[in-house]
Tab-separated table of C-alpha atoms in Angstrom:
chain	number	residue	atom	x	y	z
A	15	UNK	CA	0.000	0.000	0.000
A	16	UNK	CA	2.607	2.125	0.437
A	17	UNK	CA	4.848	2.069	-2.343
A	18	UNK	CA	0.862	2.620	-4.527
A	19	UNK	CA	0.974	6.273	-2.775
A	20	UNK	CA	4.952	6.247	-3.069
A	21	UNK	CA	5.331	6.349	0.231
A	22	UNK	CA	7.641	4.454	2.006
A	23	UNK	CA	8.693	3.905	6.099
A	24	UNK	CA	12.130	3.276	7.957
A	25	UNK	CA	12.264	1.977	11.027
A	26	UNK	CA	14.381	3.315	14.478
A	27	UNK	CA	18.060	2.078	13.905
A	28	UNK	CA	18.416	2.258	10.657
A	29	UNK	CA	18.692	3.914	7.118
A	30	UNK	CA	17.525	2.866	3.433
A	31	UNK	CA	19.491	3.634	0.911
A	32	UNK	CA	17.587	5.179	-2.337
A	33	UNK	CA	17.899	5.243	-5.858
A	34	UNK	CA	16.889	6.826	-9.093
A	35	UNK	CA	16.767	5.235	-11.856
A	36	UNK	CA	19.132	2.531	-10.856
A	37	UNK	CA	21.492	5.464	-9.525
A	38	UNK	CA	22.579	5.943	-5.722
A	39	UNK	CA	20.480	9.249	-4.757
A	40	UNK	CA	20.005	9.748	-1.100
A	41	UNK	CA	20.200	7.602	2.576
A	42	UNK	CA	16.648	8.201	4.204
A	43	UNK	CA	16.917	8.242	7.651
A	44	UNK	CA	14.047	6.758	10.144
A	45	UNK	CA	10.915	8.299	9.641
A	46	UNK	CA	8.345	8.128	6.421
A	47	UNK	CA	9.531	9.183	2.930
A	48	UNK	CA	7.703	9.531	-0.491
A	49	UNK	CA	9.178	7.538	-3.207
A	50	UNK	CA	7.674	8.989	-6.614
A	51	UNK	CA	8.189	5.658	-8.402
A	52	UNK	CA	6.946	7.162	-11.929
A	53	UNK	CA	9.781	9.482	-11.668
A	54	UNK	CA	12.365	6.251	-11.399
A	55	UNK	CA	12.847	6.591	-7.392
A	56	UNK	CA	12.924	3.488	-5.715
A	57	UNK	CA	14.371	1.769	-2.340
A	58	UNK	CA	17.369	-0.205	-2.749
A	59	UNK	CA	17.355	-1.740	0.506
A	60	UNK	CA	17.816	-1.647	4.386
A	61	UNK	CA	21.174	-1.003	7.042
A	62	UNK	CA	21.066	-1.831	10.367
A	63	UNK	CA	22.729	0.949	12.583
A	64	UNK	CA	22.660	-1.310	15.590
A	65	UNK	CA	26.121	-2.981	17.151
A	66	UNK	CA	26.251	-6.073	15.677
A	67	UNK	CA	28.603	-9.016	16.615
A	68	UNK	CA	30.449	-11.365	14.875
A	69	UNK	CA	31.861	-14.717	16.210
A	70	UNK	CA	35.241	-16.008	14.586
A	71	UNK	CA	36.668	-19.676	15.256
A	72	UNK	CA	40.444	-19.949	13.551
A	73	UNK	CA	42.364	-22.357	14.106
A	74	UNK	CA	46.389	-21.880	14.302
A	75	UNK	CA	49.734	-23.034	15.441
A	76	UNK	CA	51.612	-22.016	17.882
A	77	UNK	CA	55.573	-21.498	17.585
A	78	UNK	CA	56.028	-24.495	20.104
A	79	UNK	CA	54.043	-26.560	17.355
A	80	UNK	CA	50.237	-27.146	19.653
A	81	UNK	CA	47.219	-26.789	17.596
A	82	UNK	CA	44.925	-23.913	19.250
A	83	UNK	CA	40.976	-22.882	18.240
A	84	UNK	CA	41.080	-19.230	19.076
A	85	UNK	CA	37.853	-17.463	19.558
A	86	UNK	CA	37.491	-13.566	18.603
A	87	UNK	CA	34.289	-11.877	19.141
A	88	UNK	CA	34.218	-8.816	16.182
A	89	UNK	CA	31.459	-5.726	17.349
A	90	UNK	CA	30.696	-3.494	14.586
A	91	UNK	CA	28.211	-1.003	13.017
A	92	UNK	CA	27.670	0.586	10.126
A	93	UNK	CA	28.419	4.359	10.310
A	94	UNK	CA	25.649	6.407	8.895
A	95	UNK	CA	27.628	9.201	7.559
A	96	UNK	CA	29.287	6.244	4.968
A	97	UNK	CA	25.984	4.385	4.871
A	98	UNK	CA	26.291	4.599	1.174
A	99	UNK	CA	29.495	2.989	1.192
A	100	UNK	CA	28.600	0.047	3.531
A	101	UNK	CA	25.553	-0.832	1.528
A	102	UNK	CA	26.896	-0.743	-2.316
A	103	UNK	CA	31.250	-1.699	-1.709
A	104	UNK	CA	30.916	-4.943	0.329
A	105	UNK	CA	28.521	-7.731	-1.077
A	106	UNK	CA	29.008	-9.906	2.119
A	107	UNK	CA	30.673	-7.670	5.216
A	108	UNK	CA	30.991	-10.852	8.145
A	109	UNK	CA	32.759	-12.743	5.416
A	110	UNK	CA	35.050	-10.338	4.716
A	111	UNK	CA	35.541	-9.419	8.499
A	112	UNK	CA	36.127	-13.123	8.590
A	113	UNK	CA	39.115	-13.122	6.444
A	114	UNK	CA	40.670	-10.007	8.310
A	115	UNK	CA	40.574	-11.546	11.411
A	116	UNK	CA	42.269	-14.871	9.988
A	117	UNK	CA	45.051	-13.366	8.785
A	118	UNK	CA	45.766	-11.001	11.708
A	119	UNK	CA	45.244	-13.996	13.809
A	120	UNK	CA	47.256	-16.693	11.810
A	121	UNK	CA	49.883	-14.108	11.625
A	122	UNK	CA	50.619	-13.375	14.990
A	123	UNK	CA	49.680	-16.833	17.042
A	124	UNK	CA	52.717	-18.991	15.537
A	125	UNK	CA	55.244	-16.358	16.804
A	126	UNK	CA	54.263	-17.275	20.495
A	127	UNK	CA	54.523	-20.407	22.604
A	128	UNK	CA	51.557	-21.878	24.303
A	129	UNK	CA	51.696	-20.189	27.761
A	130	UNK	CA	52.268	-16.670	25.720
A	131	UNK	CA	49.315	-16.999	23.788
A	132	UNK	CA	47.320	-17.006	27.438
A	133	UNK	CA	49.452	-14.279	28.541
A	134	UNK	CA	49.289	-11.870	25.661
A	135	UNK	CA	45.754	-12.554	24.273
A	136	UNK	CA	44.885	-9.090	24.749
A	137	UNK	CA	47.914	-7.664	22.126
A	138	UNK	CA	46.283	-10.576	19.812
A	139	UNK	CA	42.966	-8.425	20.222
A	140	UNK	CA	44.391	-5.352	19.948
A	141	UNK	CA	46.526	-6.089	16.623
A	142	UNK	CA	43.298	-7.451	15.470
A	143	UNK	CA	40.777	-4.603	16.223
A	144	UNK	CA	43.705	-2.185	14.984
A	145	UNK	CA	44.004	-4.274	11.115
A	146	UNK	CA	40.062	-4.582	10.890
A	147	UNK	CA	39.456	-0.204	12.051
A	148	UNK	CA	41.922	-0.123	9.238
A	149	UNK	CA	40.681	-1.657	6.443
A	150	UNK	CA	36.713	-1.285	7.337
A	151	UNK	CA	36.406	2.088	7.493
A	152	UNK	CA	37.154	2.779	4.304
A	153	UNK	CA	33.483	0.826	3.388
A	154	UNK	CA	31.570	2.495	5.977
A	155	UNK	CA	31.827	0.053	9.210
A	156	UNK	CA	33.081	1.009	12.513
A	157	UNK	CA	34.662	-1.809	14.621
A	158	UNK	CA	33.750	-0.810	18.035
A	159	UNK	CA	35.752	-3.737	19.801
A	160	UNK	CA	37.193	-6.664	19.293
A	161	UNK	CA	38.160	-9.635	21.967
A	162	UNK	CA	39.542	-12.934	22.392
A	163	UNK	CA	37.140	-14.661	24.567
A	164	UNK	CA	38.704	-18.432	24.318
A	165	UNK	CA	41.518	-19.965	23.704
A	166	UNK	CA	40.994	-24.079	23.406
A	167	UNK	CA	44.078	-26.321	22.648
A	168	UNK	CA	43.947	-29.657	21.386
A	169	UNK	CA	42.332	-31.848	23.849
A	170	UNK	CA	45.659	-34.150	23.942
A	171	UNK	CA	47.502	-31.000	24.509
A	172	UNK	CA	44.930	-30.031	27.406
A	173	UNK	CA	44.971	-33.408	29.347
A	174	UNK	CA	48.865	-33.064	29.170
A	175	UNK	CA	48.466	-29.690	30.744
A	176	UNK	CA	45.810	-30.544	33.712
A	177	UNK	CA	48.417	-34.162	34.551
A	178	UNK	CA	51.313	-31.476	34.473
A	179	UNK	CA	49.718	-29.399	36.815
A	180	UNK	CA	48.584	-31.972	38.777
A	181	UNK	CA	51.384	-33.598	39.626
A	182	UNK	CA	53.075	-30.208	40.169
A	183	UNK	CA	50.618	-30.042	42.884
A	184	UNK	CA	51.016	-33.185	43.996
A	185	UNK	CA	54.495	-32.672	44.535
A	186	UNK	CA	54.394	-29.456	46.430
A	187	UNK	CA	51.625	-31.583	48.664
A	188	UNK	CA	53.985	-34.767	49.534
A	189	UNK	CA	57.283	-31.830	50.572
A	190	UNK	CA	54.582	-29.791	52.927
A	191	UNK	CA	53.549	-33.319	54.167
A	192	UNK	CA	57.109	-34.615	54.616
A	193	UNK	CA	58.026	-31.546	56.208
A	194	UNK	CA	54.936	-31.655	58.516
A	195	UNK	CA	55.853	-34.874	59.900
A	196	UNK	CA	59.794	-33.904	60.365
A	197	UNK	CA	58.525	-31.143	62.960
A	198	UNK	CA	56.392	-34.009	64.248
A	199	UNK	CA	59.118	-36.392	64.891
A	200	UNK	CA	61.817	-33.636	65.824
A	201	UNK	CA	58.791	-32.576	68.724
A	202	UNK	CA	58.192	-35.963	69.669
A	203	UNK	CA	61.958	-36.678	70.296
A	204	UNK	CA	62.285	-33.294	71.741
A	205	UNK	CA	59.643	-34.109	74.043
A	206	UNK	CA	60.917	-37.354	74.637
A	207	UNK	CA	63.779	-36.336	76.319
A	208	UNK	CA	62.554	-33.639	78.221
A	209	UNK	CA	60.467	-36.066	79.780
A	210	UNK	CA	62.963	-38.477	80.110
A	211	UNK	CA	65.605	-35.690	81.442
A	212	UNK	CA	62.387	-34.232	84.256
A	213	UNK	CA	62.153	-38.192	85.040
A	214	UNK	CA	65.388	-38.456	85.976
A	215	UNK	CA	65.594	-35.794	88.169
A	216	UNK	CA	62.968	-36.828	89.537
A	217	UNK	CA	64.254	-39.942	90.679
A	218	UNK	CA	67.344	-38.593	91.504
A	219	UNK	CA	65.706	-36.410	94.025
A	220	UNK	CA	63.542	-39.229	95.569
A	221	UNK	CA	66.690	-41.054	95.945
A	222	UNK	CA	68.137	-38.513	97.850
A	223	UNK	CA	65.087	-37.507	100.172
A	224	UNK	CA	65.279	-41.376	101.057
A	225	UNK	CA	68.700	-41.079	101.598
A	226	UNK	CA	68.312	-37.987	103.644
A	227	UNK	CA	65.718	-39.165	105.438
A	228	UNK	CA	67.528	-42.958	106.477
A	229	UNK	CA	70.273	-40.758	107.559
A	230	UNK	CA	68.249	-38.656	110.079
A	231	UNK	CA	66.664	-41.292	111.157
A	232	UNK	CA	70.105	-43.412	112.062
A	233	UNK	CA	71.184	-40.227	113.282
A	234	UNK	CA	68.222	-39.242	115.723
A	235	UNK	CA	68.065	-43.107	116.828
A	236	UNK	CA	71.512	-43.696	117.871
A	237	UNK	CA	71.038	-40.246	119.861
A	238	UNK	CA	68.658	-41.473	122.103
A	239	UNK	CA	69.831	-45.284	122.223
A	240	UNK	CA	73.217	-45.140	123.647
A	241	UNK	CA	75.337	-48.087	122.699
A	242	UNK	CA	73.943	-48.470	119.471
A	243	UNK	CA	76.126	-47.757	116.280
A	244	UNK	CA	74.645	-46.580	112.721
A	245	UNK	CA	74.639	-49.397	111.445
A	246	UNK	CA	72.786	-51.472	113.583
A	247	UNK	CA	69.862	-48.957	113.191
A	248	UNK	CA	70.269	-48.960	109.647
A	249	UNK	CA	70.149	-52.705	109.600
A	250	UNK	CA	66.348	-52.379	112.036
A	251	UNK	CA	64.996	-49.912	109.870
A	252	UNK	CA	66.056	-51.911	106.314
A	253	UNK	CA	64.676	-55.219	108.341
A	254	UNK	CA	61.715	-53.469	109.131
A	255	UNK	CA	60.777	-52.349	105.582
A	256	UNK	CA	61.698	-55.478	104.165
A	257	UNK	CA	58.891	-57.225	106.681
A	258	UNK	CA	56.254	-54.447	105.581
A	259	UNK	CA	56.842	-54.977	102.004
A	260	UNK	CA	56.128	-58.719	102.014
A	261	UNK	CA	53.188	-57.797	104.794
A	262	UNK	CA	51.647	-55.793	101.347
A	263	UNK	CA	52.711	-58.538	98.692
A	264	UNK	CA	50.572	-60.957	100.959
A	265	UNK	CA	47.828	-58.610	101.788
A	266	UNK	CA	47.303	-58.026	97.880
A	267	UNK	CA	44.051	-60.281	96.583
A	268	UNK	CA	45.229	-60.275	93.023
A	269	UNK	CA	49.010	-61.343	93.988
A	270	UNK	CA	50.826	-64.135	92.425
A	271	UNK	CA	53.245	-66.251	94.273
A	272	UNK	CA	56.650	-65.009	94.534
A	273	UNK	CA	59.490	-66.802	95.512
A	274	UNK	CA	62.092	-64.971	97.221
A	275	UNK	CA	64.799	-66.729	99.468
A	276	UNK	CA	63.558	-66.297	103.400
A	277	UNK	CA	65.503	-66.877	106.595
A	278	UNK	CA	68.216	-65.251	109.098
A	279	UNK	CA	70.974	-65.506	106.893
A	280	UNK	CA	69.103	-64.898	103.725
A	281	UNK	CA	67.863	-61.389	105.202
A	282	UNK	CA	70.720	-60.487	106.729
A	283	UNK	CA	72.085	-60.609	102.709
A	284	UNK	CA	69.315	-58.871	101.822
A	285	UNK	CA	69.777	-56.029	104.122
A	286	UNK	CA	73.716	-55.954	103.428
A	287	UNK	CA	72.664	-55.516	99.757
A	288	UNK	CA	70.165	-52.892	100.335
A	289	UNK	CA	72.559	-51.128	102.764
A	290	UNK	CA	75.745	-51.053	100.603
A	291	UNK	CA	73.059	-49.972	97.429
A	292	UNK	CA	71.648	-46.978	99.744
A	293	UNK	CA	75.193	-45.961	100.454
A	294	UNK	CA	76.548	-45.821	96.809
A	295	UNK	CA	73.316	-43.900	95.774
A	296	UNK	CA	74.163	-41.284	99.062
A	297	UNK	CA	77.569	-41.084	97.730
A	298	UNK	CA	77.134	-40.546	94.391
A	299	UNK	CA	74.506	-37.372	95.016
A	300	UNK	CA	77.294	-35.886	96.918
């Protein structure tokens, strides 16, 4: 109905280019236009003005030799002062985007290892978006921003990768545990012989308040027994712990038998024993 009244509509975001008689004439902007069609005006056809985006997959080599599928993501427009351009010097614009981004791409990839492809995707982008600004412009599109948003070696190449890593970690994770249980040990031991070292002492000291207090004893006895000599009060008091031990073996319910030799001469050995014992242990605390 509308081109029967010559009239013809754009929409919001974006331009129709116009002809007459087969000739570029004018770019009609959004808005309602009259198109006298006897006089040889006619539309030619439609540009978008909105950002559009175009996804590239190319794959490459790196300079290490590893296959990688690198991803670019292309935003672009058409610029409405060179709508004219845009619409009548490329047939195909993504295509030809396309190529530009394959050869900036395949041209700067295989000078980098691996790793430096990761590291310096963002000069990739930026020697891309600067080659494509370039060479669009000059047909009427504006390349608003360009990005590498993966990089995907071969899945070979990415297994080898994770099982490096991996057992990088799982070396740094047996040292920290090795080390770990070398402070253990080295506390333990340290421990050990503190303990050890406090136990001594302690029975070192024991010894010598038994010592001490046999000798005060003897001492205090032979006081106020006259006659009596050290050693035959040693020899009661030895005698008389000797009876009170085996008075507590045999008052024990859960006891076994013990067989010890028993009688005047055999505890008179006994006492010698524990005497002469007592007397080394006084000694060698002084």
């Amino acid at each position: 109905m509308g081109n029967l009244f010559c009239c013809v509509q754009v929409k919001q975001s974006s331009v129709a280019i116009k002809e007459r008689f087969g000739k570029f004439n004018d770019v009609l902007e959004p808005g309602c236009h009259c198109l006298p069609w006897i006089l040889g005006s006619r539309l030619a056809g439609h540009l978008s003005l909105r950002l559009q985006q175009l996804d590239v997959r190319c794959e490459t080599k790196t300079k290490d030799n590893v296959f990688v599928t690198v991803v670019a993501s292309v935003q672009y427009r058409v610029l409405i002062d060179n709508a004219s351009d845009a619409f009548y010097k490329l047939s195909n614009p993504r295509t030809q985007i396309q190529a530009y981004v394959f050869d900036v791409i395949r041209a700067s990839v295989p000078k980098l290892d691996l790793d430096d492809v990761f590291e310096q995707k963002n000069k990739i982008a930026k020697a891309v978006d600067e080659e494509l600004e370039k060479a669009m412009s000059a047909y009427g599109y504006e390349i608003v921003q360009t990005l590498i948003v993966d990089i995907e070696p071969d899945v070979h190449v990415k297994r080898s990768m994770n099982e490096i890593n991996a057992a990088a970690r799982m070396r740094a994770a047996t040292n920290d545990k090795a080390e770990a249980e070398k402070i253990i040990q080295i506390k333990r031991a340290e421990g050990e012989a503190e303990s050890k070292y406090l136990s001594g002492v302690g029975i070192a000291r024991q010894r010598q308040a038994i010592v001490d207090g046999l000798r005060d004893s003897v001492a205090g006895f032979a006081v106020n027994v006259p006659g009596t000599t050290a050693k035959d009060v040693l020899d009661m008091i030895l005698l008389t712990q000797y009876f009170d031990t085996m008075k507590e073996i045999g008052g024990t319910s859960k006891t076994s038998a013990v067989f010890i030799p028993h009688g005047p001469g055999a505890v008179h050995d006994i006492a010698t024993q524990i005497r002469d014992g007592l007397l080394q242990a006084s000694s060698s605390a002084q």
